[in-house]
XYZ file of N, CA and C in Angstrom:
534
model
N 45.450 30.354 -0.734
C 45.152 28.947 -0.639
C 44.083 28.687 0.420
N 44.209 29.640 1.738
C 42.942 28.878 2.701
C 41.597 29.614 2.328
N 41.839 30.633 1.273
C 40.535 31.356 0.971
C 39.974 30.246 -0.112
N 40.755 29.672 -0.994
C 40.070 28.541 -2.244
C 39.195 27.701 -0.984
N 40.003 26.860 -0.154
C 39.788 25.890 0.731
C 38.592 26.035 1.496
N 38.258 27.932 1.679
C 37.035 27.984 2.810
C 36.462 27.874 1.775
N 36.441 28.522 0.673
C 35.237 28.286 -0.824
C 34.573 27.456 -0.938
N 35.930 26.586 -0.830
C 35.301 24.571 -1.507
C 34.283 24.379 -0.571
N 34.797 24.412 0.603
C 33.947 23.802 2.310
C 32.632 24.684 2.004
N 32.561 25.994 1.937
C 31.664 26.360 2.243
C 30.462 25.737 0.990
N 30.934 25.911 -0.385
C 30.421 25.337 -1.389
C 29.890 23.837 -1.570
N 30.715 22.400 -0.902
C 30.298 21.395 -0.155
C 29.274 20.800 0.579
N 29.384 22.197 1.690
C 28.417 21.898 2.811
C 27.034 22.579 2.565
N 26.936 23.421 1.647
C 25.676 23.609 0.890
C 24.924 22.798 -0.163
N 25.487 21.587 -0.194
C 25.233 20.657 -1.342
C 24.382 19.779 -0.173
N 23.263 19.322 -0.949
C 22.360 18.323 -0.727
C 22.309 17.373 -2.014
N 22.741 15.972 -1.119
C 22.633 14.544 -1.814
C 21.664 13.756 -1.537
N 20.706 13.601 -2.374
C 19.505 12.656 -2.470
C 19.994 11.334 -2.033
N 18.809 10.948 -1.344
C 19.068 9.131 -1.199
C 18.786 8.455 -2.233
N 19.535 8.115 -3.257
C 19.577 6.879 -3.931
C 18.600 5.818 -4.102
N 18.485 4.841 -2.528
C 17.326 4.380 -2.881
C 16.018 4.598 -2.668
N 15.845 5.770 -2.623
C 14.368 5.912 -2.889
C 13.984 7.097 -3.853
N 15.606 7.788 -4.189
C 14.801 8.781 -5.192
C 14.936 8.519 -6.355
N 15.168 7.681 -6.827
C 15.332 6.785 -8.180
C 13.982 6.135 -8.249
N 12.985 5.027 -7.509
C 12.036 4.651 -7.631
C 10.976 5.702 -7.295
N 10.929 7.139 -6.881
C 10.185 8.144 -6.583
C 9.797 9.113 -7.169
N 11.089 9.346 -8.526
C 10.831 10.541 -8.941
C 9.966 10.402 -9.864
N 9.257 9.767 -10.814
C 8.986 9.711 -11.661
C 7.466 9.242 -11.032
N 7.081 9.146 -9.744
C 5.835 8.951 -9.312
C 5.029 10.310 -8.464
N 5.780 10.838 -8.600
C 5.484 12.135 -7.617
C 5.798 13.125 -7.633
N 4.823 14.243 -7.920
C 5.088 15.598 -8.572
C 5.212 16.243 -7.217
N 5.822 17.686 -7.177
C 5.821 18.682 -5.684
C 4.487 19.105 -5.665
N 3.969 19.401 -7.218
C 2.560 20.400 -7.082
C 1.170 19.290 -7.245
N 1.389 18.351 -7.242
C 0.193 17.377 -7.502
C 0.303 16.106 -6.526
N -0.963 14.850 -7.061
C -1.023 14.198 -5.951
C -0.091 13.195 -6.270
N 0.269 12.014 -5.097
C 1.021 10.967 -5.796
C 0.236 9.983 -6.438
N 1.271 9.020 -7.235
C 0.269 7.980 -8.079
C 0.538 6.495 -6.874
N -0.957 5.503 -7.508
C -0.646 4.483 -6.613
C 0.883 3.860 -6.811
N 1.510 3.189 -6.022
C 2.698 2.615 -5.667
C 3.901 3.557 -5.477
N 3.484 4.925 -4.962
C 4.675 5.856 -4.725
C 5.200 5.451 -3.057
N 6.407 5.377 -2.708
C 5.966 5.474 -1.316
C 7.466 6.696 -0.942
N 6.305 7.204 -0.278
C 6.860 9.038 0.271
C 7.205 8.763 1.872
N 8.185 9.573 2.653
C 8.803 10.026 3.791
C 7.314 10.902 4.281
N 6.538 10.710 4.828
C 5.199 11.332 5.856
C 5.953 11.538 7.315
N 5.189 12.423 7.703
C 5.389 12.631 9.174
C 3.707 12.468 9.997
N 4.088 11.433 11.069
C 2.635 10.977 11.484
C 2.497 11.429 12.890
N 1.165 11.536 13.206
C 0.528 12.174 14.324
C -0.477 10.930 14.257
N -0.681 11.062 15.559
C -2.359 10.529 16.241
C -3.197 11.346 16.928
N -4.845 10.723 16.892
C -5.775 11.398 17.021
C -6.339 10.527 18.080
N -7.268 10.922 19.103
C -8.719 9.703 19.682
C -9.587 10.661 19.844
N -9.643 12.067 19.578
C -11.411 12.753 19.812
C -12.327 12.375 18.444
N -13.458 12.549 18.698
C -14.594 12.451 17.246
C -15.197 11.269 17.239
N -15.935 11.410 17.142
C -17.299 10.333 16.309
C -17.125 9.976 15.387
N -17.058 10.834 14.084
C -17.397 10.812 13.085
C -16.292 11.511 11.932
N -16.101 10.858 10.833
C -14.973 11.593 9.972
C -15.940 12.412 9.213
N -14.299 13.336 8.367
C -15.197 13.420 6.902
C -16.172 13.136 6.129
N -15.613 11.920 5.886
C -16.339 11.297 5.184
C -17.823 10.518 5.453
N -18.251 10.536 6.753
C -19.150 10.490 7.495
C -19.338 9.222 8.349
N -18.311 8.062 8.258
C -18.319 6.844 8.858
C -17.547 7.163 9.719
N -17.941 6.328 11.281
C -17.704 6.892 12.475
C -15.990 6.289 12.989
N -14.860 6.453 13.475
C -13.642 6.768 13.767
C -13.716 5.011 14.739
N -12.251 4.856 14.086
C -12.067 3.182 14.785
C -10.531 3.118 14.315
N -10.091 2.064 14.870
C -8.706 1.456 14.264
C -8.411 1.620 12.623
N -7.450 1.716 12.212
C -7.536 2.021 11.062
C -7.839 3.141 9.941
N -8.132 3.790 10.621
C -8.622 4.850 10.211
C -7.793 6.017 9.943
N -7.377 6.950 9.101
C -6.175 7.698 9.201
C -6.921 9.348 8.577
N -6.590 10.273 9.251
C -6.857 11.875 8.147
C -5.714 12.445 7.425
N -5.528 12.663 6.350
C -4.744 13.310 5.191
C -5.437 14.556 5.009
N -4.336 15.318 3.976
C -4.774 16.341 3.314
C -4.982 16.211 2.353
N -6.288 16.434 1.712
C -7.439 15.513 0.889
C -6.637 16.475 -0.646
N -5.632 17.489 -0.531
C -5.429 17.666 -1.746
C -3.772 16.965 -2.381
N -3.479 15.851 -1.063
C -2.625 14.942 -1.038
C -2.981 13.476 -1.014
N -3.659 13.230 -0.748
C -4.250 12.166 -0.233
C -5.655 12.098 0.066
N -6.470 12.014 -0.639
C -8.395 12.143 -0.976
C -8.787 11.388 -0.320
N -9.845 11.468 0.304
C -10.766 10.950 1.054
C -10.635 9.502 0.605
N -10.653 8.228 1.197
C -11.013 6.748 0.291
C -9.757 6.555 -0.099
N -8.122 7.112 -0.294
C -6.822 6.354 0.323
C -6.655 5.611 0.635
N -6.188 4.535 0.419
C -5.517 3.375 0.897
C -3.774 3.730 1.123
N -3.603 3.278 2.382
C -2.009 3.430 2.056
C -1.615 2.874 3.266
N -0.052 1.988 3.208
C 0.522 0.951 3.826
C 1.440 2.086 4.818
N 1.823 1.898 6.095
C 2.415 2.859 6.746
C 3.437 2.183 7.704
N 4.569 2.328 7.387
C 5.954 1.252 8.089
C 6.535 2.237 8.675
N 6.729 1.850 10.104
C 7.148 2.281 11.342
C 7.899 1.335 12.102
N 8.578 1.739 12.892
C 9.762 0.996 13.554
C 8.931 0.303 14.651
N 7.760 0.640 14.635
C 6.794 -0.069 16.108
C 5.978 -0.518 15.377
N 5.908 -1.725 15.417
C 4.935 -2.687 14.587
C 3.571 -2.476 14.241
N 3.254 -2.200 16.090
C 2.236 -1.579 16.273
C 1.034 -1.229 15.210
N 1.765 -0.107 14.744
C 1.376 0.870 14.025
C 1.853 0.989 12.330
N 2.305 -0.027 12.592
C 2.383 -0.310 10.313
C 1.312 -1.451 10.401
N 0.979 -0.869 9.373
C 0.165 -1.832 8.407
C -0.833 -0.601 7.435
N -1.923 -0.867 7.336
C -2.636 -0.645 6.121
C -3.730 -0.063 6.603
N -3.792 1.141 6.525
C -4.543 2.283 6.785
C -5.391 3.480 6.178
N -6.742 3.325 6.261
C -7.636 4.094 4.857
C -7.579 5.776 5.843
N -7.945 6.765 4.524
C -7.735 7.982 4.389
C -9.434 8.002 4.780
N -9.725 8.420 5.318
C -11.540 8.500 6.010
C -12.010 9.988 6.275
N -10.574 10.513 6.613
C -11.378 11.805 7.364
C -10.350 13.281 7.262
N -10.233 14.140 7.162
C -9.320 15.346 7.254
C -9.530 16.339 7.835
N -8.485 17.723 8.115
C -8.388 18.533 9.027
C -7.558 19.372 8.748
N -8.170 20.273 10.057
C -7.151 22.001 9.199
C -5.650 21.876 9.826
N -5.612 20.850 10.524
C -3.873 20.668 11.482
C -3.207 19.893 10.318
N -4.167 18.994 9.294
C -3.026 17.984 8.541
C -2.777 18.248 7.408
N -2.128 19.086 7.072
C -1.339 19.790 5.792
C -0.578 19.029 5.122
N -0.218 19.145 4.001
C 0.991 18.228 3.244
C 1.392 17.084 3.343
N 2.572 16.658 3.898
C 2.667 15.313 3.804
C 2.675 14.956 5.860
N 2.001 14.882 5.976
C 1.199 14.593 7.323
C 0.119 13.650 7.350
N -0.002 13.053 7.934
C -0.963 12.181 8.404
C -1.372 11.500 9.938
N -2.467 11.421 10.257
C -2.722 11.433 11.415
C -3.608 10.134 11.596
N -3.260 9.514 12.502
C -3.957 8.068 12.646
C -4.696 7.923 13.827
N -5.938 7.563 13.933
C -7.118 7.597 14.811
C -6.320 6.176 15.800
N -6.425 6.513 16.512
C -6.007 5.794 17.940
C -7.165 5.747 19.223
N -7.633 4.731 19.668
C -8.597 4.520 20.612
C -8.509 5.345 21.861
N -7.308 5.092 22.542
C -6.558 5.656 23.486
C -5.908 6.953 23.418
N -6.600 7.776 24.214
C -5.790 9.348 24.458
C -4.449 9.079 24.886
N -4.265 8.367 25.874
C -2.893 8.501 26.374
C -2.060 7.579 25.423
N -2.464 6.619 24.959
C -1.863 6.202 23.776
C -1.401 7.142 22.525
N -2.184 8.045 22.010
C -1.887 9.246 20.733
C -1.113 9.798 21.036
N -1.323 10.277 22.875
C -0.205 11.756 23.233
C 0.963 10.823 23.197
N 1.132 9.297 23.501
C 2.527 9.115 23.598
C 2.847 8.640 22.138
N 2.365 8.505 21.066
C 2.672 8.078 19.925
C 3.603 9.413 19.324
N 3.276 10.995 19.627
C 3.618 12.107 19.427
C 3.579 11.990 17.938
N 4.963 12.838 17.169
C 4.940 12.796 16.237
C 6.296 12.223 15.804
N 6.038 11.586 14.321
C 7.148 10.357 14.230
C 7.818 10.288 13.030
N 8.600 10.327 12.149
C 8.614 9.791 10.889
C 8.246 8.694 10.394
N 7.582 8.523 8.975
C 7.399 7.253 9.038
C 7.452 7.196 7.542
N 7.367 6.216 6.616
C 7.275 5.553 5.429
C 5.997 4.942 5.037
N 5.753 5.919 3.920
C 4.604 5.524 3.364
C 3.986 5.223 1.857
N 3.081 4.372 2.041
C 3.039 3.717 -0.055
C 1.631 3.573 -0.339
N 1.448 4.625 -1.316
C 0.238 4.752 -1.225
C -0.392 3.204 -2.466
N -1.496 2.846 -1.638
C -2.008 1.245 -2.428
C -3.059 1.888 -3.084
N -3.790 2.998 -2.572
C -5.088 3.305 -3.938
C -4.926 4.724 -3.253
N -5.477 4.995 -4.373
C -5.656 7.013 -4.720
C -6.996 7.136 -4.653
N -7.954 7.723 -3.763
C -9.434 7.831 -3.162
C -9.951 6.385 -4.042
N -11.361 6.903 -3.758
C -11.939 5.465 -3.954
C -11.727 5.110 -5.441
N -11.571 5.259 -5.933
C -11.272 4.481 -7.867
C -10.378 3.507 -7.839
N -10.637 2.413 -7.970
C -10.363 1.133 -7.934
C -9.247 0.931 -8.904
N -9.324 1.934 -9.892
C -8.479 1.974 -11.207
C -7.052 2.501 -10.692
N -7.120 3.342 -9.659
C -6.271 4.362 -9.098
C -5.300 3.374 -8.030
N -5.429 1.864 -8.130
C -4.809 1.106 -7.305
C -3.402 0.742 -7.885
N -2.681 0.451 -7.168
C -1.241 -0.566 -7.584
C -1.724 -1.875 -8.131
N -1.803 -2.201 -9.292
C -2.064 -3.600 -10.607
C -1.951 -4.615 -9.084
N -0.226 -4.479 -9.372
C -0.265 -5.788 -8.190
C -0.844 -6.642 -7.572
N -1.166 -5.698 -6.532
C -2.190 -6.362 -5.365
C -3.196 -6.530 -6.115
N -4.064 -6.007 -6.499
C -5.227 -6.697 -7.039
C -4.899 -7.997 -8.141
N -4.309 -7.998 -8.854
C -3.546 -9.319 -9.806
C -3.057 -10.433 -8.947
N -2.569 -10.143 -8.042
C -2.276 -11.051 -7.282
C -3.609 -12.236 -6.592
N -4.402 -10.822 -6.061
C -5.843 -11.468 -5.400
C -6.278 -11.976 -6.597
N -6.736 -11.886 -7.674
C -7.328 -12.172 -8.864
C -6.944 -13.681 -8.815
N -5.687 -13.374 -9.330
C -5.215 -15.061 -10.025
C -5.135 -16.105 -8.511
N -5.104 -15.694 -7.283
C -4.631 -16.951 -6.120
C -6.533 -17.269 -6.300
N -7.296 -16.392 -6.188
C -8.726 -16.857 -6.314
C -9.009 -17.653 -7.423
N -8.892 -17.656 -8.580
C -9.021 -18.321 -9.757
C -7.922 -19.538 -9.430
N -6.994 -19.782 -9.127
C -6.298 -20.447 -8.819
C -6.872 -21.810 -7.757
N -7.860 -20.968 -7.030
C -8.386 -22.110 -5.635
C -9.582 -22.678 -6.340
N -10.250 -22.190 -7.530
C -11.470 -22.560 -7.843
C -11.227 -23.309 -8.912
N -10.135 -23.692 -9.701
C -9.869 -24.482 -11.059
C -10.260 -25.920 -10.447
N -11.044 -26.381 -11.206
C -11.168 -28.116 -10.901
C -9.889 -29.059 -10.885
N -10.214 -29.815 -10.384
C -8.692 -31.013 -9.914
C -8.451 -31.230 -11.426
N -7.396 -31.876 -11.497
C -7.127 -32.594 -12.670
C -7.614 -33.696 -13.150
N -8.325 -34.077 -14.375
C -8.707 -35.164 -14.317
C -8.007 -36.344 -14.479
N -7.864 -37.406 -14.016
C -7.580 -38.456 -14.469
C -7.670 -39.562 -15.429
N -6.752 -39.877 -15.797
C -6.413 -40.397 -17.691
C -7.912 -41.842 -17.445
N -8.518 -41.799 -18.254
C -9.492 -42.679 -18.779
C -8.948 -43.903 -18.295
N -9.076 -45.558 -17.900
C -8.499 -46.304 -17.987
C -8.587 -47.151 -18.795
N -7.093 -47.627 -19.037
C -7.660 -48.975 -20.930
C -9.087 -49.400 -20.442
N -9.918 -50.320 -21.880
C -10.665 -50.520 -21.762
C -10.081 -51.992 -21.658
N -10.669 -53.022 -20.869
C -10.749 -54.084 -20.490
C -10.131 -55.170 -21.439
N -9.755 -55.802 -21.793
C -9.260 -56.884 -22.593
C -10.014 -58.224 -22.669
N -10.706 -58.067 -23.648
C -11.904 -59.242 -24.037
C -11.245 -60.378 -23.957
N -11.659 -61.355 -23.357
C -10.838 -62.719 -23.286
C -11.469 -63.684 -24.295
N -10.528 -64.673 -25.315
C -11.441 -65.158 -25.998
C -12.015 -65.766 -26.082
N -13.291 -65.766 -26.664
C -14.239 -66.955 -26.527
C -13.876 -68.520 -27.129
N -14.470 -69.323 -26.919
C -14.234 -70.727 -27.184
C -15.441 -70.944 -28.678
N -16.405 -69.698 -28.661
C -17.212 -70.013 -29.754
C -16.618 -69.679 -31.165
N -17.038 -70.214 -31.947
C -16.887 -69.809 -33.366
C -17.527 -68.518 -33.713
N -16.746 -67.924 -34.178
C -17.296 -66.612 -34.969
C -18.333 -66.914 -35.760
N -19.603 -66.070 -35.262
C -21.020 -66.250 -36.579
C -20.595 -65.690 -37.737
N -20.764 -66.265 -38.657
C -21.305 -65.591 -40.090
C -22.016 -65.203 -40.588
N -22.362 -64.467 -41.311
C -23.335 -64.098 -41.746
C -23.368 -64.197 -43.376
């Protein structure tokens, strides 16, 4: 009986249970051997950077700015990045890459040295909004959204209903004949 019992335990505690809510909306967006599609959002582990001038891609390093591994995340990326420090979520383009940022890594250009070293490395949550630069490669959404609130601000007012036309009062003359 305690040999079944170590079985079970040992058999148990070798079991890995997926999270629910996110591997239900995940699996079907994201292969192990390929890239993700827009609106996946993946578990990243993030780093910061402040040396360089200049990325990859050849535009020079500022806020916003983030390096991937371009056979994860291509040069011209868009992707939203939620962190427990406000700070540092929001919406961050793929600009530049490196031989330190492998897989699901990403590294975010930070102004401040002593700011990066204390940012270290973090978990964080991430959704990718466009797949390099192809516009096609975006989440519908957001762009549908921008679409219709713009068309929306430019529709002319409504017009207003014609008003009756006046009510002829009658004359005192006799109707001409003809």
């Amino acid at each position: 009986m305690t040999l079944c019992a170590a079985v079970a335990f040992v058999f148990f505690y070798q079991t890995t249970t997926p999270d629910s809510r996110y591997g239900a909306g995940d699996a079907g967006r994201f292969d192990a051997g390929g890239m993700p599609q827009a609106g996946a959002r993946l578990q990243f582990t993030a780093t910061a950077y402040c040396k360089g001038d200049t990325t990859a891609s050849g535009v020079g390093v500022r806020t916003g700015v983030a390096a991937a591994d371009p056979q994860l995340l291509p040069v011209g990326s868009v992707v939203r990045i939620e962190t427990p420090n406000p700070r540092y979520s929001g919406v961050w383009t793929v600009m530049d890459t490196g031989p330190a940022v492998q897989g699901r890594t990403v590294d975010l250009y930070l102004w401040s040295c002593i700011e990066a070293l204390e940012f270290g490395r973090r978990p964080v949550r991430l959704t990718v909004l466009r797949l390099g630069w192809n516009p096609q490669n975006s989440i519908p959404g957001i762009i549908d959204a921008l679409f219709r609130k713009r068309e929306e601000e430019r529709k002319p007012p409504a017009r207003l209903p014609k008003p009756p036309a006046p009510a002829s009062a009658p004359s005192d003359a006799a109707p001409r004949q003809e």
